[in-house]
Coordinates of C-alpha atoms in Angstrom, one line a residue:
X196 CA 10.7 21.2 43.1
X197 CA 12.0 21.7 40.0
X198 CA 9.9 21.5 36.9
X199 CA 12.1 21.0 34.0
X200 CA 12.0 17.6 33.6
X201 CA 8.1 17.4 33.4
X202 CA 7.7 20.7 31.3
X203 CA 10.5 19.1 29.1
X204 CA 8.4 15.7 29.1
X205 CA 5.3 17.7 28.0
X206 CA 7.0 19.9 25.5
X207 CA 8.2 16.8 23.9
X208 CA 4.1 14.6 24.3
X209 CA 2.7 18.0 22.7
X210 CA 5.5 17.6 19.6
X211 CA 4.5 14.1 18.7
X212 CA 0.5 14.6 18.9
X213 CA 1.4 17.8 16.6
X214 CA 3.2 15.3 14.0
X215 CA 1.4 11.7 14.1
X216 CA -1.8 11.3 12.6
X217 CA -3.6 8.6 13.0
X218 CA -5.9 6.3 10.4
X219 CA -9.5 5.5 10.3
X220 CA -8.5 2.1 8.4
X221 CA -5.8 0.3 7.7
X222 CA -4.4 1.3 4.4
X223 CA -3.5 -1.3 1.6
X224 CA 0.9 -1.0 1.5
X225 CA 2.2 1.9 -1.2
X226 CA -1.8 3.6 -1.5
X227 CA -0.9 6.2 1.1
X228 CA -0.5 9.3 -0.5
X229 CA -0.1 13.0 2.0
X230 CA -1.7 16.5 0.9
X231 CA -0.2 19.8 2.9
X232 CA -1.8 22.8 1.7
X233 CA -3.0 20.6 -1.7
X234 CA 1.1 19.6 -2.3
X235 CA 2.2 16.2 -1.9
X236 CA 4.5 15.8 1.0
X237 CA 6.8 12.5 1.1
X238 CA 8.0 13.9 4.6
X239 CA 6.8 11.4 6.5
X240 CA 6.5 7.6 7.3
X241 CA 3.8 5.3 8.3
X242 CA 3.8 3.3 11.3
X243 CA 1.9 0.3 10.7
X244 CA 1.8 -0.6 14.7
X245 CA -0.2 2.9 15.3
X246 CA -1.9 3.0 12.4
X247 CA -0.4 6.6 11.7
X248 CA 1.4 8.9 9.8
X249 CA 4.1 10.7 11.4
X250 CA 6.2 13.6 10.3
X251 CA 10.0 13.9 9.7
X252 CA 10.5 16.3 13.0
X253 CA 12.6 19.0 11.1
X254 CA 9.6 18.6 8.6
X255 CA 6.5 19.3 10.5
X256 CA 3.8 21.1 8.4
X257 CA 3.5 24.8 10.1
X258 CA 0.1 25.2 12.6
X259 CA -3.2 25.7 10.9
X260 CA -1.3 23.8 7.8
X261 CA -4.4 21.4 5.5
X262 CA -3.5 17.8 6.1
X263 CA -4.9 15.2 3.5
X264 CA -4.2 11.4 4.1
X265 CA -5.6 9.6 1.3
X266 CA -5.4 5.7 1.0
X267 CA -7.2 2.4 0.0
X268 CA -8.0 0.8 2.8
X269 CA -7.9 -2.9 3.2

C-alpha cells in the first residue's frame, strides 16, 4: 500500500494541534490579548466554536516558543 496519503493526513493533524490552543473559559469579545516569548502577537484569530486560538500558518510561533493567552472570561 502506499502511505502518502495517511502520512500526509498526519503531517497535516500534527500542524493544527501545533497552532490551536484551546481556552479554559470563554473569553469576554476584544479581552484576548497573545504573549510569544513576552511580545504581543496579533497573528492569530479566535474561534469562538472551539474555544481556541489558532495561529496564521505562515505565522506559527517556532517549537519551545512561551505562549501566554490572557483574557477576561465571561
Amino acid at each position: 500500500s502506499n502511505f502518502g496519503d495517511s502520512l500526509d493526513t498526519i503531517a497535516e493533524q500534527i500542524v493544527n494541534l501545533s497552532q490551536s490552543f484551546t481556552l479554559s473559559d470563554t473569553p469576554i469579545d476584544g479581552s484576548i490579548h497573545v504573549l510569544v516569548d513576552g511580545v504581543e502577537n496579533f497573528d492569530w484569530t479566535y474561534d469562538a466554536g472551539l474555544n481556541a486560538i489558532a495561529f496564521d500558518v505562515n505565522n506559527v510561533p517556532a517549537s519551545g516558543a512561551d505562549i501566554q493567552v490572557q483574557y477576561q472570561a465571561e
